[in-house]
mmCIF file of C-alpha atoms in Angstrom:
data_model
loop_
_atom_site.group_PDB
_atom_site.id
_atom_site.type_symbol
_atom_site.label_atom_id
_atom_site.label_comp_id
_atom_site.label_asym_id
_atom_site.label_seq_id
_atom_site.Cartn_x
_atom_site.Cartn_y
_atom_site.Cartn_z
ATOM 1 C CA MET A 1 -22.472 -23.805 2.826
ATOM 2 C CA ASP A 2 -20.556 -23.570 6.072
ATOM 3 C CA ALA A 3 -21.509 -20.550 8.214
ATOM 4 C CA ARG A 4 -17.795 -19.869 8.775
ATOM 5 C CA ALA A 5 -17.474 -18.881 5.104
ATOM 6 C CA LEU A 6 -19.132 -15.530 5.874
ATOM 7 C CA GLY A 7 -16.260 -14.772 8.247
ATOM 8 C CA GLN A 8 -13.587 -15.124 5.549
ATOM 9 C CA HIS A 9 -11.556 -12.070 4.567
ATOM 10 C CA VAL A 10 -12.356 -10.066 1.424
ATOM 11 C CA LEU A 11 -10.063 -7.411 -0.048
ATOM 12 C CA VAL A 12 -11.847 -4.102 -0.740
ATOM 13 C CA LEU A 13 -10.569 -1.896 -3.572
ATOM 14 C CA ASP A 14 -11.607 1.673 -4.298
ATOM 15 C CA ALA A 15 -12.811 2.733 -7.756
ATOM 16 C CA GLY A 16 -9.186 3.100 -8.890
ATOM 17 C CA TYR A 17 -8.367 -0.504 -7.878
ATOM 18 C CA GLN A 18 -6.299 0.603 -4.867
ATOM 19 C CA PRO A 19 -6.595 -1.505 -1.670
ATOM 20 C CA VAL A 20 -8.692 0.267 0.922
ATOM 21 C CA ASN A 21 -9.698 -2.253 3.542
ATOM 22 C CA ILE A 22 -10.208 -5.873 4.497
ATOM 23 C CA VAL A 23 -13.729 -6.854 5.484
ATOM 24 C CA SER A 24 -15.564 -10.047 6.322
ATOM 25 C CA ALA A 25 -17.375 -11.881 3.543
ATOM 26 C CA ARG A 26 -20.644 -10.959 5.261
ATOM 27 C CA ARG A 27 -19.868 -7.209 4.972
ATOM 28 C CA ALA A 28 -18.716 -7.700 1.373
ATOM 29 C CA MET A 29 -22.020 -9.382 0.513
ATOM 30 C CA VAL A 30 -23.942 -6.462 2.028
ATOM 31 C CA LEU A 31 -21.965 -4.054 -0.189
ATOM 32 C CA LEU A 32 -22.580 -6.222 -3.275
ATOM 33 C CA VAL A 33 -26.293 -6.796 -2.721
ATOM 34 C CA SER A 34 -26.903 -3.116 -1.921
ATOM 35 C CA GLY A 35 -25.249 -2.127 -5.214
ATOM 36 C CA ARG A 36 -22.360 -0.226 -3.651
ATOM 37 C CA ALA A 37 -19.681 -2.615 -4.920
ATOM 38 C CA VAL A 38 -18.982 -5.129 -7.656
ATOM 39 C CA ALA A 39 -17.112 -8.436 -7.396
ATOM 40 C CA VAL A 40 -13.682 -8.385 -9.034
ATOM 41 C CA GLU A 41 -12.835 -11.989 -8.193
ATOM 42 C CA GLU A 42 -15.056 -14.686 -6.788
ATOM 43 C CA SER A 43 -14.277 -17.763 -4.739
ATOM 44 C CA GLY A 44 -15.789 -21.152 -5.441
ATOM 45 C CA LEU A 45 -18.260 -20.870 -2.566
ATOM 46 C CA VAL A 46 -21.938 -20.094 -3.180
ATOM 47 C CA ILE A 47 -24.380 -18.413 -0.793
ATOM 48 C CA ARG A 48 -28.022 -19.375 -1.280
ATOM 49 C CA SER A 49 -31.252 -17.833 -0.077
ATOM 50 C CA ALA A 50 -34.840 -18.819 -0.838
ATOM 51 C CA GLN A 51 -34.940 -16.453 -3.838
ATOM 52 C CA ALA A 52 -31.365 -16.238 -5.142
ATOM 53 C CA GLU A 53 -27.787 -17.423 -4.975
ATOM 54 C CA TRP A 54 -24.524 -15.477 -5.043
ATOM 55 C CA ARG A 55 -20.900 -16.423 -5.391
ATOM 56 C CA LEU A 56 -18.796 -15.438 -2.397
ATOM 57 C CA PRO A 57 -16.247 -12.783 -3.453
ATOM 58 C CA ARG A 58 -12.507 -12.730 -2.735
ATOM 59 C CA ILE A 59 -12.026 -9.166 -3.990
ATOM 60 C CA ILE A 60 -14.612 -6.401 -4.400
ATOM 61 C CA ARG A 61 -14.387 -2.911 -5.882
ATOM 62 C CA LEU A 62 -16.355 0.026 -4.504
ATOM 63 C CA PHE A 63 -18.026 2.524 -6.815
ATOM 64 C CA ILE A 64 -16.539 6.036 -6.714
ATOM 65 C CA ALA A 65 -19.539 7.603 -4.930
ATOM 66 C CA ILE A 66 -18.968 5.264 -1.985
ATOM 67 C CA ALA A 67 -15.183 4.947 -1.920
ATOM 68 C CA HIS A 68 -14.328 8.161 -0.123
ATOM 69 C CA ARG A 69 -17.399 8.437 2.077
ATOM 70 C CA VAL A 70 -17.474 4.962 3.582
ATOM 71 C CA TYR A 71 -13.779 4.217 3.951
ATOM 72 C CA ARG A 72 -11.230 6.670 5.236
ATOM 73 C CA VAL A 73 -7.948 7.166 3.437
ATOM 74 C CA VAL A 74 -5.347 4.930 5.009
ATOM 75 C CA ARG A 75 -2.439 6.859 6.539
ATOM 76 C CA VAL A 76 0.589 4.647 6.459
ATOM 77 C CA GLN A 77 3.051 5.014 9.337
ATOM 78 C CA LEU A 78 6.542 6.019 8.244
ATOM 79 C CA ASN A 79 9.000 3.349 9.324
ATOM 80 C CA ARG A 80 11.800 1.391 7.683
ATOM 81 C CA ARG A 81 9.641 -1.551 6.604
ATOM 82 C CA ASN A 82 6.909 0.600 5.039
ATOM 83 C CA LEU A 83 9.419 2.893 3.323
ATOM 84 C CA TYR A 84 11.210 -0.082 1.756
ATOM 85 C CA ALA A 85 7.834 -1.502 0.670
ATOM 86 C CA ARG A 86 6.822 1.831 -0.909
ATOM 87 C CA ASP A 87 10.075 1.911 -2.888
ATOM 88 C CA ARG A 88 9.760 -1.824 -3.715
ATOM 89 C CA PHE A 89 13.111 -2.613 -2.070
ATOM 90 C CA ILE A 90 14.983 -0.713 -4.801
ATOM 91 C CA CYS A 91 17.616 1.995 -4.284
ATOM 92 C CA GLN A 92 16.008 5.218 -5.485
ATOM 93 C CA TYR A 93 19.297 6.554 -6.863
ATOM 94 C CA CYS A 94 20.904 3.647 -8.763
ATOM 95 C CA GLY A 95 17.994 1.185 -9.077
ATOM 96 C CA SER A 96 19.849 -1.639 -7.339
ATOM 97 C CA ALA A 97 17.736 -4.310 -5.696
ATOM 98 C CA VAL A 98 20.714 -5.654 -3.749
ATOM 99 C CA GLY A 99 20.935 -4.556 -0.117
ATOM 100 C CA PRO A 100 21.789 -3.697 2.499
ATOM 101 C CA PHE A 101 19.550 -0.662 2.341
ATOM 102 C CA THR A 102 19.400 2.496 4.429
ATOM 103 C CA ILE A 103 16.981 5.371 4.742
ATOM 104 C CA ASP A 104 18.271 8.472 2.978
ATOM 105 C CA HIS A 105 16.948 11.953 3.661
ATOM 106 C CA VAL A 106 16.821 13.782 0.310
ATOM 107 C CA VAL A 107 17.434 17.034 2.185
ATOM 108 C CA PRO A 108 19.861 15.805 4.893
ATOM 109 C CA LYS A 109 18.833 16.163 8.526
ATOM 110 C CA SER A 110 22.024 18.104 9.209
ATOM 111 C CA ARG A 111 21.460 20.490 6.282
ATOM 112 C CA ARG A 112 19.877 23.838 7.150
ATOM 113 C CA THR A 113 17.991 25.543 4.314
ATOM 114 C CA PRO A 114 15.519 28.442 4.204
ATOM 115 C CA GLU A 115 12.777 25.899 3.573
ATOM 116 C CA TYR A 116 13.977 23.642 6.417
ATOM 117 C CA PRO A 117 15.676 25.786 9.096
ATOM 118 C CA ARG A 118 15.997 22.714 11.379
ATOM 119 C CA GLY A 119 17.283 20.381 8.670
ATOM 120 C CA GLY A 120 15.522 17.904 6.425
ATOM 121 C CA PRO A 121 12.458 16.406 8.114
ATOM 122 C CA THR A 122 11.691 12.722 8.440
ATOM 123 C CA HIS A 123 8.614 12.770 6.207
ATOM 124 C CA TRP A 124 7.484 10.524 3.366
ATOM 125 C CA GLU A 125 8.345 13.286 0.880
ATOM 126 C CA ASN A 126 11.940 13.570 2.144
ATOM 127 C CA CYS A 127 12.900 9.918 2.737
ATOM 128 C CA VAL A 128 13.840 7.248 0.205
ATOM 129 C CA THR A 129 15.277 3.740 0.168
ATOM 130 C CA CYS A 130 18.982 3.894 -0.622
ATOM 131 C CA CYS A 131 21.791 1.352 -0.922
ATOM 132 C CA THR A 132 24.757 2.005 1.351
ATOM 133 C CA ALA A 133 27.066 2.827 -1.587
ATOM 134 C CA CYS A 134 24.762 5.592 -2.862
ATOM 135 C CA ASN A 135 24.152 6.868 0.663
ATOM 136 C CA HIS A 136 27.910 7.253 1.247
ATOM 137 C CA ARG A 137 28.347 8.857 -2.176
ATOM 138 C CA LYS A 138 25.585 11.400 -1.517
ATOM 139 C CA GLY A 139 26.693 12.148 2.033
ATOM 140 C CA ASN A 140 25.588 15.514 3.441
ATOM 141 C CA ARG A 141 24.582 16.926 0.064
ATOM 142 C CA LEU A 142 21.465 17.400 -1.987
ATOM 143 C CA PRO A 143 21.113 14.898 -4.859
ATOM 144 C CA ALA A 144 21.869 17.588 -7.479
ATOM 145 C CA GLU A 145 25.054 18.588 -5.652
ATOM 146 C CA ALA A 146 26.206 14.955 -5.640
ATOM 147 C CA GLY A 147 25.357 14.506 -9.327
ATOM 148 C CA MET A 148 22.560 12.047 -8.524
ATOM 149 C CA ARG A 149 18.906 11.877 -9.550
ATOM 150 C CA LEU A 150 15.975 10.187 -7.867
ATOM 151 C CA LEU A 151 14.231 7.466 -9.889
ATOM 152 C CA THR A 152 10.837 8.503 -8.493
ATOM 153 C CA THR A 153 9.537 11.495 -6.591
ATOM 154 C CA PRO A 154 9.021 10.451 -2.964
ATOM 155 C CA ARG A 155 5.482 10.897 -1.671
ATOM 156 C CA GLU A 156 3.252 9.544 1.025
ATOM 157 C CA PRO A 157 1.649 6.266 -0.058
ATOM 158 C CA ARG A 158 -2.121 6.216 -0.131
ATOM 159 C CA TRP A 159 -2.348 2.450 0.131
ATOM 160 C CA LEU A 160 -1.689 -0.135 2.742
ATOM 161 C CA PRO A 161 1.666 -1.787 2.013
ATOM 162 C CA PRO A 162 1.563 -5.526 1.381
ATOM 163 C CA LEU A 163 3.707 -6.125 4.441
ATOM 164 C CA LEU A 164 0.954 -4.740 6.660
ATOM 165 C CA PHE A 165 -1.616 -6.993 4.992
ATOM 166 C CA ARG A 166 0.648 -9.969 5.647
ATOM 167 C CA ARG A 167 1.214 -8.929 9.257
ATOM 168 C CA PHE A 168 -2.560 -8.514 9.713
ATOM 169 C CA LEU A 169 -3.564 -11.754 8.007
ATOM 170 C CA GLY A 170 -0.490 -13.979 8.100
ATOM 171 C CA ASP A 171 -0.966 -16.986 5.846
ATOM 172 C CA ALA A 172 -4.699 -16.283 5.453
ATOM 173 C CA MET A 173 -4.002 -13.705 2.725
ATOM 174 C CA HIS A 174 -5.220 -15.056 -0.600
ATOM 175 C CA GLN A 175 -2.748 -15.265 -3.481
ATOM 176 C CA SER A 176 -5.089 -13.410 -5.866
ATOM 177 C CA TRP A 177 -4.638 -10.234 -3.784
ATOM 178 C CA GLU A 178 -0.957 -9.873 -4.791
ATOM 179 C CA ALA A 179 -1.741 -8.152 -8.114
ATOM 180 C CA TYR A 180 -3.595 -5.351 -6.307
ATOM 181 C CA LEU A 181 -1.312 -4.920 -3.311
ATOM 182 C CA TYR A 182 1.751 -3.949 -5.313
ATOM 183 C CA GLN A 183 0.099 -1.142 -7.303
ATOM 184 C CA ARG A 184 0.967 2.451 -6.497
#
């Protein structure tokens, strides 16, 4: 086996199959051999020692006792790209997947309420992906006042959006990771 194989990237999932980190194959093997993780998908490469042989993993899953102690919870930065990725590039009012999209503040920035005396904040819980038609229709109103309902309740994602994985890895991201990167 080529020594470079231990430098390949391995996707790490927590016990709930949510992406947590990307580690080298060497680190993944340490987690597997020490019993702190289990292989979810293996590559075709084999690592051999004098006493045993192991298949090199592509994806590993941590056990719950390890998941929150070893790896910190990923805090995703709020920006246009990550917000669209969280909402899967779908308008959260009408369900349209056709852009162009905008960022809509559920409680408008210009709207003063007792809860938000300075207007609606730019937080994960107050921002959604919105098509321009719905954004114009809603205007400076709350969704209920405009006769609109959100498809999902906006909340801060606790995963690393696929776009960040692609930006980090480029073309080196393995196709088998896709199924895990688009989970909520």
